Structures are given as C-alpha cells and as structure tokens.
Amino acid sequence: MTDAYVVGVDMIKFGRFPEKTVPQIGSEAILMALDDCGLTIHDMQALYCGNLGQASGMVGQRILHEIGQTGIAVVNVANACATGATAFREAWTAVKAGLYDCVLAVGVEQMGKGLLGGAGGGSGISKEGLLGSGTMPAVFAEAGMEHANKYGTTFEQFAKVSVKNHHHSTMNPKAMYQIETPLETVMNSEMISYPNTKLMCSVNVDGSAAAVICSEKKTKELGLMNRAIKVRASILTSDPWQERDLVMPDVNSCTRKAAKEAYEMAGLGAEDIDLVELHDCFATAEILHYDNLGLCEDGGAGRLIDDGDVALGGRIPVNVSGGLLSKGHPLGATGIANIYEVSTHLRGEAGGRQVEGARIGLTHVIGLGSACGIHILEKVS
Amino acid sequence: MSDQPLPVVDYMKIPDDGDPYLEGHKCGKCDAIYLGERSICSKCGVRDQMGTTKLSTQGNLYSYAIVHRSFPGIEVPYISAVVDLDDGATLKGNLINVDPDPEKIEFGMPIEVIFADALGRKDSDGNSYLSYFFQPRS
Ligand SMILES: [Zn+2]
C-alpha cells in the first residue's frame, strides 16, 4: 500500500460567525488548504466532509456548490467530536487503498453558546438534576474525579491544565482567545461542575479546518514532498465494553485501545512523540489522557502537569495551540484543526509557539465516550 | 392520570404489595448487569440468556461531580454521583443528605439507595413520579 501525505492543510481563525452559513465557513478552510499546496478544487478526486450540526444537510455538496461543482464523490461524516478526525481518516483510507491519489478532508461547525448534553429526555419528566447530571461539564467532572479517586489528583492540578493551555494560546493568532489566566483566576472563576470551573470548559466556537491528502507518487509528481507530512498512523476505535458504561461515558478505554494500535501501526512508542494535540474538552479530560496516551506511567499525570513537562519547552508539550480550552472547540472541525497544528510544528512554521526540532506529533480526539481518533504524523525530510 | 406515582425509569419496579426496587438484567453467561430490558449481552455477545435480578440497595461512592450550573429551572447545587452497588451494578443519581462540598464527600463512602418523590416534578398529564436517590449509609 502507498503511503499517504498531507500536502496542504489550514484552518480559519476560530470565532463566532452567525452571519455565515456552514458551507461558507467550510469553504474558507478548503480554499486555504488548497492555496497551501497550490492546487485547485479541480485537482481533487473526492471530498470527505465532517459536520455535526447539519449532519443530514449534505454539507459537503453544498460546499462544492460554493467553490466548484466538479462532480466528485462526496462523503458526509458525523461522529460526535471525532467527526473531523473520522473525515480525515476516510480520506486517508481511500488514498491508502489506491482508489484516489488526491483528496480533500474538511471539518466545519457552527455552534450556539451554552451547555451541551443533559440527562434523560423522552417521555415522562426531566431526569436532569434528579438522577444526577448529563451535562458535559458534569460528565467530565465525574471522569476527572474517577482519576482523583484512583490517584489522588487534585482540583489544583486539573486547574493547571487550563492555565497552561490559555498561556499557549497567547502565541496562537488562530485561537479564539489570547488571554493569560493565572491559577487563582482559573480556580476562582464560576464553578460549573466541580472540579470544572468556567475557565476549565472548552469554548463553543465556529470554525473549520481542511487538509489535502495525496499518495506518495502523486506528492512526488506534484513536487510537494518538501513540505509534506507523512501519516504514520490513523486509528479509529469505538468504546469497548466496560462495567460502568451505562452511567459513565468512558473516554479512557477507547483512547488506550487507539493509542496502542496507533503506536503499533507507526512502529513507534510514546517516547518518540515530540508534541501532542489531545482532546481537552474539559481540563479534567486532559489529565486522563496523559495516562491514556502513555505520556507517563498510569497515575503520573498529576506530576506531569506539576513539573511542566507538558508545557511548551517541556519534555512533551501538549496542546501548544491552546487546545479546545482556549483555541476553541467547533466540534466537527476539531479533529482536522489539530492535524493542522501538529503539521505546522513539523514544518517549523509555528512562530512563537514552535516546538523546537519537532519531527513526530500525535493528534487525539474523543467523540463523547464512544469514538476515539488518533493520528501520528511525521515530517520526512 | 394515575392515582399512584409512576416509576421514574423503566428499570424501577413498584409492586402492588411490596417495596419499590431497581431491576437489573443479568447475562446468564458472563454475569454482566444491565439497566433496562434487553436480549443480547454487549459484553460477551450471547443472545437470549438475560435474566432479571433485584439490584442491591447498598453500595459505595465511586465518583461524583458537584453541579453548580445546569439547565434553567433545575435547582443547584447538587451532587451527581456514581455508585457501585454491592452486586456489581453501577448507578448514577443525586447524592442527598450530604453538603455539596468536596470536603464532606469521600470516595468509597458507604451509600444506600432510597426511594422518594421525584422532587415534585410532574409530567404533562399531571402524573407524579417515584425516583431513587443515594444517601450516606450509617
Ligand atoms: Zn454476557
């Protein structure tokens, strides 16, 4: 099978664009990704489009109505917050299979403000606040407190994740926010669901990101190898059975399974990774994934954040983009935006937040507790 | 409208002559316990070997969140708790009769399941509901 390369990739600056349509927002990132590699929509043989909010609305085709109706195959993908990564992986799969040699993947989302989730629904009465909470901040608070139960992780350690990611985002012009948030500010901001304060919850924003993926032969033919990023691993998992599944979405098992398979596919270990963009939908979640991705031994996550290992300049920088906490989290776009971030570092083009000498990076997203997408990327020079 | 309160979830049973209880469905092959009726086990995949089991009312606190912001009309703060029951099932619900303060909540604390009115909530037909809650076991 051929290797597959990201030859063009970009994202728009995340923000709130109520005056635009979803296809318009998606089109912007596609045009930027095409410009990144000097290709046009007429060079693309298929489009894999990730979007959640209008999952039945043929967003991919409507994007082509904006930027070029070339008649190519369009696949519309929805997989919760793993939507973008899933669209990217479908594109990668088609190139690996030899079906196409130059395809597009895009992730796009237009979000409202406010709480996501909620317990119950259906007939009868609301179960929210009666049988616990199904709000996302509470669900991820419970996942974090499971870690606290096992390893003694503290509120302060969870909060430090948010301090770090907000600091990183001050160096990322494409992040929603560029604001320093000291520890006291994070810990004293409005408590949403203990231990997640408002500054420890990801930001609902609109956004899009896109990537052009080519086969090895095509990448060479086009003369694009010098900035190309090799996809060393692409893994998608669903949630294996766990005893508490029925009441606790399990972000751990699907991540551990995906990480193991991704390292195997790449022939690499966690120690070979130079930077990680992982799914910090809440500050509590980031801590869990240090363990899950093997960045430390199980239970070592609290020490990793205390010691600064995961900050820019540390042993294994995590979410130097600012992460979902500060860059923002447009659900369907997130899984390609993190591929943009890692690719930009591997190309040495990340400016003030550049992870020096980065050669291999890992991206990770979670779709609720039931989908996990991991990609390992490498700059071949 | 029913004269009697209705069960808040379909896995709560309210016998005419006895105390309410929660019902689990247990796989005859691998012993996995589910809430709500089903015929196939998602752990081992075996079909048609589900039996019913009355869930324990005793357990221990496994994890929690203290919810300070919820949807409009929902009274906060409250403790959303995950409790491991003694028989291997896990339930989620409100933990009551404990201050919503992390200093007052201990992992592993003994919990009992109690049954009470669903915080006065009624459906559009005016029916009232019986719910379950967790409270510390003395
Ligand atoms: Zn079974």
Short mmCIF file of C-alpha atoms and ligand atoms in Angstrom, two decimals:
data_model
loop_
_atom_site.label_atom_id
_atom_site.label_comp_id
_atom_site.label_asym_id
_atom_site.label_seq_id
_atom_site.Cartn_x
_atom_site.Cartn_y
_atom_site.Cartn_z
CA MET A 1 0.00 0.00 0.00
CA THR A 2 1.13 3.52 -0.75
CA ASP A 3 1.96 5.97 2.00
CA ALA A 4 -0.37 8.95 2.31
CA TYR A 5 0.79 12.54 2.85
CA VAL A 6 -0.83 15.75 3.97
CA VAL A 7 0.34 18.18 1.29
CA GLY A 8 -1.89 21.14 2.13
CA VAL A 9 -3.55 21.97 5.43
CA ASP A 10 -5.02 25.04 7.12
CA MET A 11 -7.71 26.30 9.47
CA ILE A 12 -9.57 29.57 9.81
CA LYS A 13 -9.20 31.65 12.96
CA PHE A 14 -11.87 30.28 15.26
CA GLY A 15 -14.62 32.69 16.32
CA ARG A 16 -18.35 33.33 16.04
CA PHE A 17 -19.77 33.84 12.57
CA PRO A 18 -23.57 33.86 12.84
CA GLU A 19 -23.82 35.81 9.58
CA LYS A 20 -22.24 32.98 7.59
CA THR A 21 -23.60 29.59 6.53
CA VAL A 22 -21.95 26.28 7.43
CA PRO A 23 -20.89 25.66 3.79
CA GLN A 24 -19.37 29.15 3.63
CA ILE A 25 -17.33 28.53 6.78
CA GLY A 26 -16.18 25.14 5.46
CA SER A 27 -15.29 26.58 2.05
CA GLU A 28 -12.88 29.09 3.61
CA ALA A 29 -10.69 26.41 5.15
CA ILE A 30 -10.72 24.35 1.95
CA LEU A 31 -9.56 27.27 -0.15
CA MET A 32 -6.79 27.98 2.38
CA ALA A 33 -5.67 24.34 2.34
CA LEU A 34 -5.68 24.31 -1.47
CA ASP A 35 -3.63 27.52 -1.51
CA ASP A 36 -1.23 25.97 0.99
CA CYS A 37 -0.21 23.43 -1.68
CA GLY A 38 -1.00 25.39 -4.84
CA LEU A 39 -3.73 23.03 -6.04
CA THR A 40 -7.34 23.72 -7.07
CA ILE A 41 -10.68 22.04 -6.48
CA HIS A 42 -10.28 20.56 -9.99
CA ASP A 43 -7.31 18.51 -8.75
CA MET A 44 -9.45 16.87 -6.01
CA GLN A 45 -10.94 13.42 -6.64
CA ALA A 46 -13.16 13.15 -3.57
CA LEU A 47 -14.32 15.23 -0.59
CA TYR A 48 -14.80 13.87 2.92
CA CYS A 49 -16.80 16.39 4.94
CA GLY A 50 -17.23 16.33 8.71
CA ASN A 51 -20.05 18.28 10.34
CA LEU A 52 -22.37 17.53 13.24
CA GLY A 53 -24.92 20.35 13.45
CA GLN A 54 -26.29 19.72 9.97
CA ALA A 55 -25.43 16.04 9.76
CA SER A 56 -28.32 15.32 7.41
CA GLY A 57 -27.87 18.52 5.41
CA MET A 58 -25.45 17.45 2.66
CA VAL A 59 -22.85 20.00 3.81
CA GLY A 60 -20.09 18.58 1.57
CA GLN A 61 -22.14 19.01 -1.58
CA ARG A 62 -23.21 22.49 -0.52
CA ILE A 63 -19.53 23.38 -0.08
CA LEU A 64 -18.90 22.31 -3.67
CA HIS A 65 -21.85 24.49 -4.71
CA GLU A 66 -19.80 27.37 -3.25
CA ILE A 67 -16.36 26.55 -4.62
CA GLY A 68 -16.70 24.23 -7.62
CA GLN A 69 -19.20 21.55 -8.68
CA THR A 70 -16.78 19.11 -10.21
CA GLY A 71 -18.99 16.05 -9.74
CA ILE A 72 -16.56 14.21 -7.44
CA ALA A 73 -17.57 11.73 -4.73
CA VAL A 74 -18.69 13.44 -1.52
CA VAL A 75 -18.96 11.61 1.78
CA ASN A 76 -20.62 13.39 4.70
CA VAL A 77 -19.43 12.21 8.10
CA ALA A 78 -20.79 12.62 11.64
CA ASN A 79 -19.05 11.05 14.66
CA ALA A 80 -19.57 13.46 17.58
CA CYS A 81 -16.35 15.32 18.45
CA ALA A 82 -14.37 12.74 16.46
CA THR A 83 -16.14 13.89 13.28
CA GLY A 84 -13.20 15.79 11.77
CA ALA A 85 -10.72 13.02 12.53
CA THR A 86 -13.13 10.49 11.01
CA ALA A 87 -13.49 12.52 7.80
CA PHE A 88 -9.68 12.80 7.61
CA ARG A 89 -9.33 9.08 8.17
CA GLU A 90 -11.86 8.24 5.45
CA ALA A 91 -9.82 10.38 3.06
CA TRP A 92 -6.61 8.65 4.17
CA THR A 93 -8.24 5.22 3.77
CA ALA A 94 -9.24 5.93 0.18
CA VAL A 95 -5.70 7.05 -0.73
CA LYS A 96 -4.13 4.08 1.06
CA ALA A 97 -6.46 1.76 -0.82
CA GLY A 98 -5.32 3.24 -4.13
CA LEU A 99 -8.82 4.38 -5.03
CA TYR A 100 -7.75 8.02 -5.40
CA ASP A 101 -4.42 9.81 -5.28
CA CYS A 102 -5.53 13.31 -4.29
CA VAL A 103 -8.47 14.02 -1.98
CA LEU A 104 -9.84 16.62 0.43
CA ALA A 105 -10.98 16.36 4.02
CA VAL A 106 -12.79 19.19 5.78
CA GLY A 107 -14.30 19.65 9.21
CA VAL A 108 -16.70 22.51 9.91
CA GLU A 109 -19.03 23.56 12.70
CA GLN A 110 -21.25 26.47 13.65
CA MET A 111 -22.16 26.36 17.34
CA GLY A 112 -24.50 28.08 19.74
CA LYS A 113 -23.36 29.17 23.18
CA GLY A 114 -24.20 27.30 26.37
CA LEU A 115 -24.30 23.87 27.95
CA LEU A 116 -24.19 20.71 25.89
CA GLY A 117 -25.73 17.42 26.97
CA GLY A 118 -28.43 16.70 29.55
CA ALA A 119 -29.82 13.63 31.27
CA GLY A 120 -32.90 11.78 30.11
CA GLY A 121 -35.34 13.23 27.63
CA GLY A 122 -38.05 11.13 26.06
CA SER A 123 -41.37 10.75 27.82
CA GLY A 124 -42.15 11.34 31.49
CA ILE A 125 -40.22 14.01 33.39
CA SER A 126 -36.77 15.55 33.05
CA LYS A 127 -34.10 13.44 34.75
CA GLU A 128 -31.55 16.28 34.84
CA GLY A 129 -30.77 17.14 38.45
CA LEU A 130 -32.87 14.18 39.58
CA LEU A 131 -30.77 11.20 38.50
CA GLY A 132 -27.52 13.15 38.53
CA SER A 133 -26.41 15.30 35.63
CA GLY A 134 -25.93 14.57 31.97
CA THR A 135 -24.40 17.97 31.22
CA MET A 136 -20.96 17.66 29.65
CA PRO A 137 -19.12 19.61 32.38
CA ALA A 138 -20.58 17.20 34.97
CA VAL A 139 -19.89 14.08 32.93
CA PHE A 140 -16.24 15.10 32.54
CA ALA A 141 -16.07 16.20 36.17
CA GLU A 142 -17.07 12.65 37.12
CA ALA A 143 -14.43 11.24 34.76
CA GLY A 144 -11.86 13.50 36.42
CA MET A 145 -12.96 12.57 39.91
CA GLU A 146 -12.56 8.91 38.98
CA HIS A 147 -8.89 9.77 38.38
CA ALA A 148 -8.83 11.65 41.70
CA ASN A 149 -10.28 8.58 43.40
CA LYS A 150 -7.61 6.29 41.91
CA TYR A 151 -4.55 8.55 42.06
CA GLY A 152 -5.31 11.48 44.35
CA THR A 153 -5.32 14.04 41.53
CA THR A 154 -6.29 17.48 42.89
CA PHE A 155 -8.53 20.36 41.83
CA GLU A 156 -5.38 22.49 41.55
CA GLN A 157 -3.72 20.02 39.18
CA PHE A 158 -6.80 19.98 36.95
CA ALA A 159 -6.84 23.79 37.01
CA LYS A 160 -3.17 23.99 35.98
CA VAL A 161 -4.11 22.40 32.64
CA SER A 162 -6.24 25.41 31.90
CA VAL A 163 -3.51 27.85 32.94
CA LYS A 164 -1.10 26.09 30.57
CA ASN A 165 -3.41 25.92 27.57
CA HIS A 166 -4.57 29.51 27.91
CA HIS A 167 -0.92 30.56 28.11
CA HIS A 168 -0.14 28.60 24.94
CA SER A 169 -2.99 30.27 23.09
CA THR A 170 -1.48 33.73 23.63
CA MET A 171 1.03 32.66 20.96
CA ASN A 172 -1.60 31.32 18.54
CA PRO A 173 -3.22 34.01 16.38
CA LYS A 174 -5.84 31.49 15.18
CA ALA A 175 -7.09 30.73 18.70
CA MET A 176 -10.44 32.14 19.83
CA TYR A 177 -8.79 33.72 22.90
CA GLN A 178 -5.29 35.00 23.61
CA ILE A 179 -5.58 35.70 27.34
CA GLU A 180 -3.36 34.65 30.25
CA THR A 181 -5.36 33.03 33.06
CA PRO A 182 -3.32 32.64 36.28
CA LEU A 183 -4.11 29.73 38.60
CA GLU A 184 -6.20 31.81 41.05
CA THR A 185 -8.25 33.17 38.15
CA VAL A 186 -8.96 29.67 36.86
CA MET A 187 -9.79 28.24 40.29
CA ASN A 188 -11.97 31.22 41.25
CA SER A 189 -13.90 31.54 38.02
CA GLU A 190 -17.54 30.43 38.15
CA MET A 191 -17.85 26.81 39.29
CA ILE A 192 -19.79 24.92 36.63
CA SER A 193 -19.42 21.32 37.84
CA TYR A 194 -16.77 20.70 40.47
CA PRO A 195 -13.91 20.37 39.72
CA ASN A 196 -14.50 22.12 36.36
CA THR A 197 -14.79 25.91 36.58
CA LYS A 198 -15.89 28.00 33.64
CA LEU A 199 -12.26 28.53 32.52
CA MET A 200 -11.79 24.75 32.58
CA CYS A 201 -14.53 24.15 29.98
CA SER A 202 -13.83 24.29 26.25
CA VAL A 203 -15.13 27.24 24.30
CA ASN A 204 -18.02 26.74 21.88
CA VAL A 205 -16.95 28.47 18.67
CA ASP A 206 -17.49 28.33 14.93
CA GLY A 207 -14.62 27.09 12.83
CA SER A 208 -13.30 24.97 10.03
CA ALA A 209 -10.12 23.19 9.03
CA ALA A 210 -9.16 21.28 5.90
CA ALA A 211 -6.44 19.03 4.54
CA VAL A 212 -5.37 17.83 1.10
CA ILE A 213 -4.12 14.24 1.18
CA CYS A 214 -2.10 12.65 -1.62
CA SER A 215 -0.46 9.33 -2.36
CA GLU A 216 3.34 9.17 -2.29
CA LYS A 217 3.57 9.02 -6.07
CA LYS A 218 1.25 11.99 -6.54
CA THR A 219 3.06 14.03 -3.88
CA LYS A 220 6.35 13.50 -5.73
CA GLU A 221 4.79 14.22 -9.14
CA LEU A 222 3.42 17.49 -7.85
CA GLY A 223 6.78 18.43 -6.35
CA LEU A 224 5.21 18.84 -2.92
CA MET A 225 7.37 16.47 -0.89
CA ASN A 226 9.44 19.19 0.81
CA ARG A 227 6.54 20.39 2.99
CA ALA A 228 4.58 17.12 3.01
CA ILE A 229 3.59 15.45 6.26
CA LYS A 230 3.51 11.66 6.28
CA VAL A 231 0.59 9.98 8.03
CA ARG A 232 2.37 7.29 10.05
CA ALA A 233 -0.80 6.03 11.76
CA SER A 234 -4.53 6.58 11.53
CA ILE A 235 -6.70 4.79 14.06
CA LEU A 236 -10.37 4.95 14.94
CA THR A 237 -11.89 3.00 17.82
CA SER A 238 -15.27 2.70 19.50
CA ASP A 239 -15.84 2.06 23.18
CA PRO A 240 -15.03 -1.48 24.34
CA TRP A 241 -17.42 -2.87 26.99
CA GLN A 242 -16.71 -1.56 30.49
CA GLU A 243 -18.60 -2.26 33.67
CA ARG A 244 -19.64 1.37 34.30
CA ASP A 245 -20.51 2.19 30.66
CA LEU A 246 -24.20 2.57 31.34
CA VAL A 247 -23.73 5.59 33.57
CA MET A 248 -20.24 6.91 32.75
CA PRO A 249 -19.17 7.61 29.17
CA ASP A 250 -15.72 6.05 29.11
CA VAL A 251 -13.11 8.21 27.37
CA ASN A 252 -10.28 6.07 28.67
CA SER A 253 -10.75 2.61 27.14
CA CYS A 254 -11.28 3.79 23.57
CA THR A 255 -8.24 6.10 23.88
CA ARG A 256 -5.99 3.39 25.31
CA LYS A 257 -7.00 0.99 22.57
CA ALA A 258 -6.46 3.62 19.87
CA ALA A 259 -3.07 4.67 21.29
CA LYS A 260 -1.82 1.09 21.41
CA GLU A 261 -2.92 0.45 17.83
CA ALA A 262 -1.52 3.78 16.60
CA TYR A 263 1.91 3.19 18.13
CA GLU A 264 1.91 -0.28 16.60
CA MET A 265 0.93 0.97 13.16
CA ALA A 266 3.62 3.66 13.28
CA GLY A 267 6.21 1.33 14.76
CA LEU A 268 6.81 3.97 17.42
CA GLY A 269 6.34 4.46 21.14
CA ALA A 270 5.12 7.38 23.21
CA GLU A 271 8.77 8.30 23.84
CA ASP A 272 9.20 9.07 20.12
CA ILE A 273 6.47 11.73 20.08
CA ASP A 274 7.63 15.37 20.11
CA LEU A 275 4.25 17.06 20.62
CA VAL A 276 0.64 16.12 21.25
CA GLU A 277 -2.67 17.82 20.50
CA LEU A 278 -5.23 15.97 22.62
CA HIS A 279 -8.91 16.31 23.42
CA ASP A 280 -9.05 18.79 26.32
CA CYS A 281 -12.81 19.36 26.07
CA PHE A 282 -12.51 19.94 29.84
CA ALA A 283 -9.38 20.43 31.94
CA THR A 284 -10.17 17.18 33.75
CA ALA A 285 -10.11 15.27 30.45
CA GLU A 286 -6.58 16.37 29.53
CA ILE A 287 -5.18 14.85 32.72
CA LEU A 288 -6.75 11.45 31.95
CA HIS A 289 -5.21 11.35 28.50
CA TYR A 290 -1.62 11.83 29.73
CA ASP A 291 -2.04 8.38 31.24
CA ASN A 292 -4.14 7.01 28.38
CA LEU A 293 -1.66 8.03 25.66
CA GLY A 294 1.29 6.69 27.64
CA LEU A 295 2.92 10.12 28.14
CA CYS A 296 3.61 8.95 31.71
CA GLU A 297 3.07 5.81 33.77
CA ASP A 298 -0.52 5.29 34.96
CA GLY A 299 -1.28 7.77 37.70
CA GLY A 300 1.67 10.01 36.80
CA ALA A 301 -0.50 12.66 35.12
CA GLY A 302 -0.69 14.99 38.12
CA ARG A 303 3.08 15.10 38.37
CA LEU A 304 3.41 15.72 34.62
CA ILE A 305 1.40 18.94 34.88
CA ASP A 306 3.11 19.97 38.16
CA ASP A 307 6.58 19.53 36.65
CA GLY A 308 5.81 21.48 33.48
CA ASP A 309 6.67 18.52 31.25
CA VAL A 310 3.59 19.15 29.11
CA ALA A 311 4.14 22.90 28.68
CA LEU A 312 5.92 24.47 25.70
CA GLY A 313 9.61 23.91 26.36
CA GLY A 314 8.91 20.80 28.44
CA ARG A 315 9.62 17.15 27.68
CA ILE A 316 6.39 16.50 25.76
CA PRO A 317 4.42 19.69 25.04
CA VAL A 318 0.64 19.14 24.97
CA ASN A 319 -1.86 21.45 23.28
CA VAL A 320 0.53 24.23 22.32
CA SER A 321 -2.28 25.53 20.12
CA GLY A 322 -4.20 26.49 23.26
CA GLY A 323 -6.31 23.38 22.95
CA LEU A 324 -10.06 23.19 22.98
CA LEU A 325 -9.98 25.18 26.22
CA SER A 326 -8.74 28.37 24.57
CA LYS A 327 -8.31 27.84 20.83
CA GLY A 328 -11.94 26.73 20.90
CA HIS A 329 -13.91 23.61 20.03
CA PRO A 330 -16.00 23.70 16.85
CA LEU A 331 -16.98 20.03 17.23
CA GLY A 332 -16.71 18.79 13.63
CA ALA A 333 -13.62 20.88 12.83
CA THR A 334 -11.51 19.99 15.86
CA GLY A 335 -10.09 16.73 14.50
CA ILE A 336 -8.59 18.43 11.45
CA ALA A 337 -7.59 21.63 13.26
CA ASN A 338 -5.31 19.55 15.48
CA ILE A 339 -3.76 17.94 12.38
CA TYR A 340 -3.12 21.48 11.10
CA GLU A 341 -1.46 22.40 14.41
CA VAL A 342 0.86 19.40 14.51
CA SER A 343 1.71 19.71 10.79
CA THR A 344 2.61 23.38 11.28
CA HIS A 345 5.11 22.47 14.01
CA LEU A 346 6.58 19.62 11.96
CA ARG A 347 7.10 22.11 9.12
CA GLY A 348 8.79 24.51 11.54
CA GLU A 349 6.23 27.21 10.76
CA ALA A 350 4.56 27.68 14.16
CA GLY A 351 6.19 31.01 15.05
CA GLY A 352 6.37 31.91 18.75
CA ARG A 353 4.84 28.64 19.92
CA GLN A 354 7.09 26.41 17.77
CA VAL A 355 8.12 23.16 19.45
CA GLU A 356 11.80 23.21 18.57
CA GLY A 357 13.02 20.31 16.45
CA ALA A 358 9.62 18.62 16.33
CA ARG A 359 9.68 15.71 13.91
CA ILE A 360 6.81 13.46 15.03
CA GLY A 361 3.48 14.51 16.52
CA LEU A 362 0.25 12.91 17.68
CA THR A 363 -3.34 14.12 17.45
CA HIS A 364 -6.21 12.74 19.51
CA VAL A 365 -9.94 13.37 19.64
CA ILE A 366 -12.81 11.79 21.51
CA GLY A 367 -16.42 11.63 20.39
CA LEU A 368 -18.27 11.54 23.70
CA GLY A 369 -17.12 8.27 25.23
CA SER A 370 -17.76 6.20 22.18
CA ALA A 371 -15.29 7.20 19.49
CA CYS A 372 -11.57 7.92 19.52
CA GLY A 373 -9.44 9.04 16.60
CA ILE A 374 -5.63 9.15 16.76
CA HIS A 375 -3.21 10.22 14.05
CA ILE A 376 0.57 10.11 14.18
CA LEU A 377 2.27 12.48 11.76
CA GLU A 378 5.88 12.81 10.67
CA LYS A 379 7.88 15.33 8.68
CA VAL A 380 10.01 13.41 6.23
CA SER A 381 12.99 15.48 5.26
CA MET B 1 -53.83 10.49 35.42
CA SER B 2 -52.58 7.71 37.65
CA ASP B 3 -53.51 7.68 41.38
CA GLN B 4 -50.14 6.19 42.20
CA PRO B 5 -46.73 7.69 41.38
CA LEU B 6 -45.13 6.26 38.24
CA PRO B 7 -41.56 4.87 38.15
CA VAL B 8 -39.01 7.47 37.04
CA VAL B 9 -37.15 4.94 34.87
CA ASP B 10 -38.31 1.70 33.30
CA TYR B 11 -35.88 -0.31 35.43
CA MET B 12 -37.67 0.79 38.62
CA LYS B 13 -40.42 -1.61 39.68
CA ILE B 14 -43.23 -0.67 42.05
CA PRO B 15 -45.04 -3.87 43.18
CA ASP B 16 -48.67 -3.56 44.38
CA ASP B 17 -47.75 -5.35 47.59
CA GLY B 18 -44.19 -4.51 48.49
CA ASP B 19 -41.37 -2.02 48.40
CA PRO B 20 -40.11 -0.45 45.20
CA TYR B 21 -36.84 -1.75 43.82
CA LEU B 22 -34.48 -1.37 40.85
CA GLU B 23 -34.30 -4.24 38.41
CA GLY B 24 -31.17 -5.31 36.57
CA HIS B 25 -30.86 -7.64 33.63
CA LYS B 26 -28.05 -10.07 34.14
CA CYS B 27 -26.28 -12.08 31.45
CA GLY B 28 -26.54 -15.82 32.16
CA LYS B 29 -23.17 -16.41 30.54
CA CYS B 30 -20.84 -13.63 31.76
CA ASP B 31 -22.80 -12.06 34.66
CA ALA B 32 -22.71 -8.54 33.18
CA ILE B 33 -25.54 -6.45 34.63
CA TYR B 34 -27.61 -4.01 32.57
CA LEU B 35 -30.20 -1.38 33.47
CA GLY B 36 -33.29 -1.83 31.33
CA GLU B 37 -34.58 -4.73 29.33
CA ARG B 38 -32.50 -6.28 26.56
CA SER B 39 -31.93 -9.65 24.94
CA ILE B 40 -28.28 -9.53 23.78
CA CYS B 41 -25.25 -9.05 26.03
CA SER B 42 -22.94 -6.31 24.70
CA LYS B 43 -20.07 -7.66 26.78
CA CYS B 44 -19.98 -11.26 25.51
CA GLY B 45 -22.49 -11.14 22.65
CA VAL B 46 -24.61 -14.09 23.84
CA ARG B 47 -28.29 -13.93 22.87
CA ASP B 48 -31.42 -14.67 24.88
CA GLN B 49 -29.75 -15.52 28.17
CA MET B 50 -30.79 -12.44 30.13
CA GLY B 51 -32.45 -12.94 33.48
CA THR B 52 -33.83 -10.32 35.83
CA THR B 53 -32.24 -9.55 39.18
CA LYS B 54 -33.31 -7.26 42.01
CA LEU B 55 -30.49 -4.74 42.43
CA SER B 56 -28.85 -4.21 45.79
CA THR B 57 -29.66 -1.04 47.72
CA GLN B 58 -26.18 -0.95 49.24
CA GLY B 59 -23.04 0.35 47.59
CA ASN B 60 -20.09 2.70 47.70
CA LEU B 61 -19.36 6.08 46.12
CA TYR B 62 -17.15 5.67 43.06
CA SER B 63 -17.12 9.20 41.58
CA TYR B 64 -19.07 12.44 41.61
CA ALA B 65 -19.46 15.98 40.34
CA ILE B 66 -20.89 18.93 42.26
CA VAL B 67 -23.18 20.61 39.76
CA HIS B 68 -23.41 24.38 40.11
CA ARG B 69 -24.76 25.19 36.70
CA SER B 70 -27.46 23.18 34.97
CA PHE B 71 -30.36 23.90 32.66
CA PRO B 72 -32.94 26.58 33.53
CA GLY B 73 -35.31 25.50 36.30
CA ILE B 74 -33.00 22.86 37.76
CA GLU B 75 -32.15 23.59 41.38
CA VAL B 76 -28.39 23.79 42.09
CA PRO B 77 -26.01 22.93 43.63
CA TYR B 78 -26.43 19.19 43.85
CA ILE B 79 -24.17 16.16 43.81
CA SER B 80 -24.27 13.96 40.72
CA ALA B 81 -22.91 10.65 41.98
CA VAL B 82 -21.75 7.36 40.51
CA VAL B 83 -22.26 4.47 42.92
CA ASP B 84 -21.00 0.91 42.63
CA LEU B 85 -23.62 -1.41 44.10
CA ASP B 86 -22.58 -4.46 46.09
CA ASP B 87 -23.88 -6.80 43.40
CA GLY B 88 -21.65 -5.36 40.65
CA ALA B 89 -24.09 -2.94 39.01
CA THR B 90 -23.30 0.79 38.78
CA LEU B 91 -25.91 3.54 39.11
CA LYS B 92 -25.90 7.30 38.65
CA GLY B 93 -28.10 9.61 40.67
CA ASN B 94 -28.32 12.51 43.09
CA LEU B 95 -26.47 12.09 46.37
CA ILE B 96 -28.57 13.75 49.08
CA ASN B 97 -28.18 14.47 52.79
CA VAL B 98 -24.52 15.43 52.26
CA ASP B 99 -23.30 19.03 51.87
CA PRO B 100 -22.31 19.73 48.25
CA ASP B 101 -18.74 20.37 49.38
CA PRO B 102 -15.73 18.26 48.33
CA GLU B 103 -14.50 18.33 51.96
CA LYS B 104 -17.64 16.44 53.02
CA ILE B 105 -17.58 13.81 50.27
CA GLU B 106 -15.32 10.79 50.50
CA PHE B 107 -14.57 8.29 47.78
CA GLY B 108 -15.73 4.84 48.78
CA MET B 109 -18.17 6.16 51.38
CA PRO B 110 -20.97 3.64 52.10
CA ILE B 111 -24.16 4.57 50.27
CA GLU B 112 -27.74 3.34 50.37
CA VAL B 113 -30.38 3.66 47.67
CA ILE B 114 -33.65 5.16 48.87
CA PHE B 115 -36.93 5.81 47.06
CA ALA B 116 -38.81 9.13 47.26
CA ASP B 117 -40.95 11.53 45.24
CA ALA B 118 -39.18 12.95 42.16
CA LEU B 119 -38.64 16.45 43.61
CA GLY B 120 -42.27 17.36 42.89
CA ARG B 121 -41.79 17.03 39.13
CA LYS B 122 -44.91 16.05 37.19
CA ASP B 123 -45.39 15.14 33.54
CA SER B 124 -47.72 16.96 31.14
CA ASP B 125 -50.64 14.76 32.25
CA GLY B 126 -50.10 15.71 35.89
CA ASN B 127 -48.69 12.34 36.96
CA SER B 128 -46.23 12.35 39.82
CA TYR B 129 -43.17 10.08 39.86
CA LEU B 130 -41.19 7.99 42.28
CA SER B 131 -37.42 8.39 41.95
CA TYR B 132 -34.37 6.91 43.60
CA PHE B 133 -31.66 8.80 45.47
CA PHE B 134 -28.37 8.00 47.18
CA GLN B 135 -27.66 8.89 50.78
CA PRO B 136 -24.82 8.06 53.17
CA ARG B 137 -25.28 4.72 54.92
CA SER B 138 -24.66 4.85 58.64
ZN ZN C 1 -22.63 -11.72 28.65
#
